Every structure is written in structure tokens, then in C-alpha cells.
PDB file of C-alpha atoms in Angstrom:
ATOM      1  CA  TYR A  44      89.004 119.741 123.811  1.00 48.00           C
ATOM      2  CA  THR A  45      92.568 119.670 122.525  1.00 50.00           C
ATOM      3  CA  GLY A  46      93.162 115.946 122.748  1.00 59.00           C
ATOM      4  CA  ASN A  47      93.736 113.080 120.397  1.00 69.00           C
ATOM      5  CA  ASP A  48      91.303 112.544 117.507  1.00 73.00           C
ATOM      6  CA  GLN A  49      91.628 108.783 118.051  1.00 83.00           C
ATOM      7  CA  GLU A  50      90.355 108.986 121.629  1.00 91.00           C
ATOM      8  CA  ILE A  51      86.677 109.172 122.591  1.00 93.00           C
ATOM      9  CA  LEU A  52      85.880 110.607 126.010  1.00 92.00           C
ATOM     10  CA  CYS A  53      82.886 109.440 128.037  1.00 91.00           C
ATOM     11  CA  TRP A  54      81.373 109.895 131.480  1.00 88.00           C
ATOM     12  CA  ARG A  55      80.137 106.343 131.913  1.00 88.00           C
ATOM     13  CA  ALA A  56      81.302 103.048 130.460  1.00 90.00           C
ATOM     14  CA  HIS A  57      81.032  99.288 130.667  1.00 91.00           C
ATOM     15  CA  TYR A  58      84.045  97.009 130.246  1.00 94.00           C
ATOM     16  CA  LEU A  59      83.849  94.447 127.454  1.00 94.00           C
ATOM     17  CA  ARG A  60      84.811  90.971 128.627  1.00 94.00           C
ATOM     18  CA  ARG A  61      86.301  88.178 126.577  1.00 92.00           C
ATOM     19  CA  ALA A  62      86.272  84.441 127.122  1.00 90.00           C
ATOM     20  CA  LYS A  63      89.583  82.569 127.434  1.00 90.00           C
ATOM     21  CA  SER A  64      89.097  81.555 123.803  1.00 88.00           C
ATOM     22  CA  GLY A  65      89.166  85.244 122.843  1.00 85.00           C
ATOM     23  CA  GLU A  66      85.486  85.495 121.919  1.00 89.00           C
ATOM     24  CA  ILE A  67      83.527  88.466 123.179  1.00 92.00           C
ATOM     25  CA  ARG A  68      81.299  87.435 126.073  1.00 92.00           C
ATOM     26  CA  PRO A  69      77.559  88.182 126.058  1.00 91.00           C
ATOM     27  CA  TYR A  70      76.686  91.774 126.890  1.00 89.00           C
ATOM     28  CA  ARG A  71      75.166  90.838 130.259  1.00 87.00           C
ATOM     29  CA  GLN A  72      78.585  89.462 131.300  1.00 91.00           C
ATOM     30  CA  TRP A  73      80.460  92.702 130.647  1.00 92.00           C
ATOM     31  CA  TYR A  74      81.475  94.713 133.716  1.00 92.00           C
ATOM     32  CA  PRO A  75      78.762  97.373 134.046  1.00 87.00           C
ATOM     33  CA  LYS A  76      79.574 100.933 135.037  1.00 85.00           C
ATOM     34  CA  THR A  77      83.283 100.184 135.293  1.00 87.00           C
ATOM     35  CA  GLU A  78      85.736 102.375 137.142  1.00 88.00           C
ATOM     36  CA  VAL A  79      88.461 101.656 134.550  1.00 88.00           C
ATOM     37  CA  ARG A  80      89.508 104.993 133.106  1.00 89.00           C
ATOM     38  CA  GLY A  81      91.628 103.945 130.145  1.00 85.00           C
ATOM     39  CA  PRO A  82      92.437 104.673 127.483  1.00 89.00           C
ATOM     40  CA  ASP A  83      91.414 101.126 126.761  1.00 91.00           C
ATOM     41  CA  PRO A  84      89.940  99.543 123.618  1.00 89.00           C
ATOM     42  CA  ARG A  85      87.582  97.439 125.749  1.00 92.00           C
ATOM     43  CA  LEU A  86      85.878 100.385 127.402  1.00 93.00           C
ATOM     44  CA  PHE A  87      82.387 100.612 125.969  1.00 92.00           C
ATOM     45  CA  PHE A  88      80.850 104.062 126.344  1.00 91.00           C
ATOM     46  CA  THR A  89      77.218 104.212 127.351  1.00 83.00           C
ATOM     47  CA  SER A  90      76.011 106.946 125.065  1.00 69.00           C
ATOM     48  CA  GLY A  91      73.135 108.130 127.257  1.00 69.00           C
ATOM     49  CA  ALA A  92      75.514 109.553 129.855  1.00 70.00           C
ATOM     50  CA  GLY A  93      77.594 111.936 127.744  1.00 83.00           C
ATOM     51  CA  VAL A  94      80.221 111.120 125.129  1.00 90.00           C
ATOM     52  CA  LEU A  95      82.628 113.360 123.214  1.00 91.00           C
ATOM     53  CA  PHE A  96      83.244 112.069 119.703  1.00 92.00           C
ATOM     54  CA  PRO A  97      86.116 114.039 118.159  1.00 92.00           C
ATOM     55  CA  PRO A  98      85.973 114.814 114.432  1.00 91.00           C
ATOM     56  CA  GLY A  99      87.325 111.936 112.364  1.00 90.00           C
ATOM     57  CA  CYS A 100      86.958 109.298 115.063  1.00 93.00           C
ATOM     58  CA  PHE A 101      84.632 107.051 113.054  1.00 94.00           C
ATOM     59  CA  ASP A 102      85.120 104.769 110.081  1.00 95.00           C
ATOM     60  CA  LYS A 103      83.586 106.457 107.022  1.00 96.00           C
ATOM     61  CA  ARG A 104      80.742 103.887 106.952  1.00 97.00           C
ATOM     62  CA  VAL A 105      79.279 105.330 110.172  1.00 96.00           C
ATOM     63  CA  THR A 106      76.704 107.361 108.211  1.00 96.00           C
ATOM     64  CA  ASP A 107      75.413 104.375 106.225  1.00 97.00           C
ATOM     65  CA  GLN A 108      71.921 104.384 107.725  1.00 97.00           C
ATOM     66  CA  GLU A 109      70.759 101.340 105.775  1.00 97.00           C
ATOM     67  CA  LEU A 110      73.679  99.252 107.012  1.00 98.00           C
ATOM     68  CA  ALA A 111      73.303 100.501 110.596  1.00 97.00           C
ATOM     69  CA  SER A 112      69.584  99.700 110.532  1.00 96.00           C
ATOM     70  CA  SER A 113      70.194  96.199 109.211  1.00 97.00           C
ATOM     71  CA  LEU A 114      73.023  95.280 111.629  1.00 97.00           C
ATOM     72  CA  ALA A 115      72.211  97.169 114.825  1.00 94.00           C
ATOM     73  CA  PRO A 116      68.714  98.661 114.573  1.00 92.00           C
ATOM     74  CA  TYR A 117      68.318  99.135 118.350  1.00 88.00           C
ATOM     75  CA  ALA A 118      71.931  99.615 119.409  1.00 90.00           C
ATOM     76  CA  ASP A 119      73.293 102.938 118.215  1.00 90.00           C
ATOM     77  CA  ASP A 120      75.965 102.794 120.925  1.00 91.00           C
ATOM     78  CA  LEU A 121      77.203  99.418 119.622  1.00 93.00           C
ATOM     79  CA  TRP A 122      77.183 100.798 116.078  1.00 95.00           C
ATOM     80  CA  TRP A 123      79.210 103.876 117.093  1.00 95.00           C
ATOM     81  CA  PHE A 124      81.571 101.791 119.240  1.00 94.00           C
ATOM     82  CA  TRP A 125      82.202  99.338 116.407  1.00 95.00           C
ATOM     83  CA  LEU A 126      82.752 102.015 113.757  1.00 96.00           C
ATOM     84  CA  ALA A 127      85.071 103.961 116.063  1.00 95.00           C
ATOM     85  CA  SER A 128      86.975 100.758 116.866  1.00 93.00           C
ATOM     86  CA  LEU A 129      87.282  99.965 113.150  1.00 94.00           C
ATOM     87  CA  ASN A 130      88.972 103.356 112.852  1.00 93.00           C
ATOM     88  CA  ASN A 131      91.431 102.434 115.658  1.00 92.00           C
ATOM     89  CA  CYS A 132      89.845 104.750 118.223  1.00 91.00           C
ATOM     90  CA  ILE A 133      89.971 103.936 121.883  1.00 87.00           C
ATOM     91  CA  ILE A 134      87.896 105.156 124.803  1.00 91.00           C
ATOM     92  CA  ARG A 135      88.830 107.037 127.949  1.00 92.00           C
ATOM     93  CA  ARG A 136      86.380 107.432 130.813  1.00 90.00           C
ATOM     94  CA  VAL A 137      86.503 110.813 132.528  1.00 89.00           C
ATOM     95  CA  GLY A 138      84.612 112.356 135.420  1.00 78.00           C
ATOM     96  CA  ASN A 139      82.803 110.626 138.238  1.00 76.00           C
ATOM     97  CA  ASN A 140      80.762 107.927 136.460  1.00 64.00           C
ATOM     98  CA  PRO A 141      77.348 109.491 137.145  1.00 63.00           C
ATOM     99  CA  LYS A 142      74.190 107.588 137.849  1.00 67.00           C
ATOM    100  CA  LEU A 143      71.775 107.581 134.931  1.00 64.00           C
ATOM    101  CA  ILE A 144      68.527 109.429 135.403  1.00 65.00           C
ATOM    102  CA  ASN A 145      65.573 107.717 133.769  1.00 63.00           C
ATOM    103  CA  TRP A 146      62.653 109.634 132.348  1.00 65.00           C
ATOM    104  CA  LYS A 147      59.632 109.152 134.584  1.00 70.00           C
ATOM    105  CA  GLY A 148      57.248 106.552 133.160  1.00 66.00           C
ATOM    106  CA  SER A 149      59.758 105.105 130.669  1.00 56.00           C
ATOM    107  CA  GLY A 150      60.896 102.157 132.797  1.00 56.00           C
ATOM    108  CA  GLY A 151      58.613  99.521 131.311  1.00 53.00           C
ATOM    109  CA  SER A 152      59.650  99.784 127.687  1.00 51.00           C
ATOM    110  CA  SER A 153      63.088 101.353 127.555  1.00 51.00           C
ATOM    111  CA  LEU A 154      65.658 100.521 124.904  1.00 52.00           C
ATOM    112  CA  TRP A 155      68.315  99.606 127.447  1.00 49.00           C
ATOM    113  CA  GLN A 156      66.021  96.943 128.916  1.00 49.00           C
ATOM    114  CA  PHE A 157      65.411  95.491 125.460  1.00 49.00           C
ATOM    115  CA  ASN A 158      69.131  95.419 124.702  1.00 48.00           C
ATOM    116  CA  LYS A 159      69.979  93.544 127.920  1.00 51.00           C
ATOM    117  CA  ARG A 160      67.679  90.638 127.009  1.00 48.00           C
ATOM    118  CA  GLU A 161      69.271  87.214 126.604  1.00 58.00           C
ATOM    119  CA  ASP A 162      67.088  86.307 123.615  1.00 57.00           C
ATOM    120  CA  GLY A 163      68.507  88.951 121.309  1.00 59.00           C
ATOM    121  CA  GLY A 164      69.112  92.520 122.257  1.00 78.00           C
ATOM    122  CA  ASN A 165      72.716  93.672 122.156  1.00 88.00           C
ATOM    123  CA  ASP A 166      74.113  90.161 121.736  1.00 91.00           C
ATOM    124  CA  ALA A 167      72.287  89.559 118.451  1.00 91.00           C
ATOM    125  CA  GLN A 168      73.295  92.989 117.160  1.00 93.00           C
ATOM    126  CA  LEU A 169      76.886  92.452 118.297  1.00 94.00           C
ATOM    127  CA  GLN A 170      76.999  89.168 116.399  1.00 94.00           C
ATOM    128  CA  ASN A 171      75.677  90.985 113.309  1.00 96.00           C
ATOM    129  CA  LEU A 172      78.522  93.503 113.558  1.00 96.00           C
ATOM    130  CA  ILE A 173      81.143  90.770 114.020  1.00 95.00           C
ATOM    131  CA  ALA A 174      79.752  88.763 111.089  1.00 96.00           C
ATOM    132  CA  HIS A 175      79.734  91.785 108.791  1.00 97.00           C
ATOM    133  CA  PHE A 176      82.945  93.617 109.808  1.00 96.00           C
ATOM    134  CA  GLY A 177      84.955  91.084 111.800  1.00 93.00           C
ATOM    135  CA  LEU A 178      86.759  92.220 114.925  1.00 90.00           C
ATOM    136  CA  PRO A 179      88.154  95.738 114.790  1.00 89.00           C
ATOM    137  CA  PRO A 180      91.972  95.975 115.040  1.00 85.00           C
ATOM    138  CA  THR A 181      91.698  97.430 118.553  1.00 83.00           C
ATOM    139  CA  LEU A 182      89.804  94.341 119.764  1.00 85.00           C
ATOM    140  CA  GLU A 183      91.949  91.742 118.003  1.00 80.00           C
ATOM    141  CA  LYS A 184      94.589  92.138 120.675  1.00 62.00           C
ATOM    142  CA  LYS A 185      93.975  89.866 123.631  1.00 52.00           C
TER     143      LYS A 185
END
């Protein structure tokens, strides 16, 4: 990799959607498995499908395990996305957007199913990140 240290490369991504008011829509309303390639600050890498994080792409608070556990205990991808966005990184999707392969027998209690729930999941953790950090500069632009 000889690219930009402010650009994260991923195989698979969702596209963050905003309401007309500018607020971030609930996670279940984002465009899943988008074909948008970017670079685009609203591309949200899905970390289970392969992501290249270049050195220096994260805000220095990324290693604060206590803070990560209190704000996004079940959403490491949201935590990494937020801390990269706080450091003005953007995401580019590369490759052919592969289908995820689930581990046999894990379907009933997987983390991604928990995080898609309407009664918490990613939305609650996203709100924690917004309340603590505010919107990153890359997401302030409409």
C-alpha cells in the first residue's frame, strides 16, 4: 500500500444516511452493502470483510479501552469509524464487495444481529459516540 494515510480501504461497506435535518438516521436505515466506492466520509466499513487501516489513521484516543467499552462495548467497527473520522480520515471501498461467510452455528447469537436491533444495538452506541465526541469534521458537512 502506497496510498494516503488519511484513507481507509475496505472490501465491504454500508452508506450512512442522514435525515433532511442533518441528523444521522438509525443504522437499519443506512444503505447496506453499498456499491459506492468513494472516497466518501459516509462510507462505513464493515470490519468483518477486510479493512486496511493505514498507520496514523485514528485519533489518538482509539486505544482508550475504558472509553471504548463505555461508549461502544459491542460495536468495534463504530468505534474505529468514529475515531478515524475524528482524525479526518475517509473511506474508499475497493474490490468486488464480497458476500460475508458466517461461521456455521453462529447465526442465532451473532454480534451483527444484536447491533441491528431497534431497541439498542448500534443506534444506542452511535448516540453514545455523538454525545461524547460530537460529529466528526468529516460528517459535519451535509
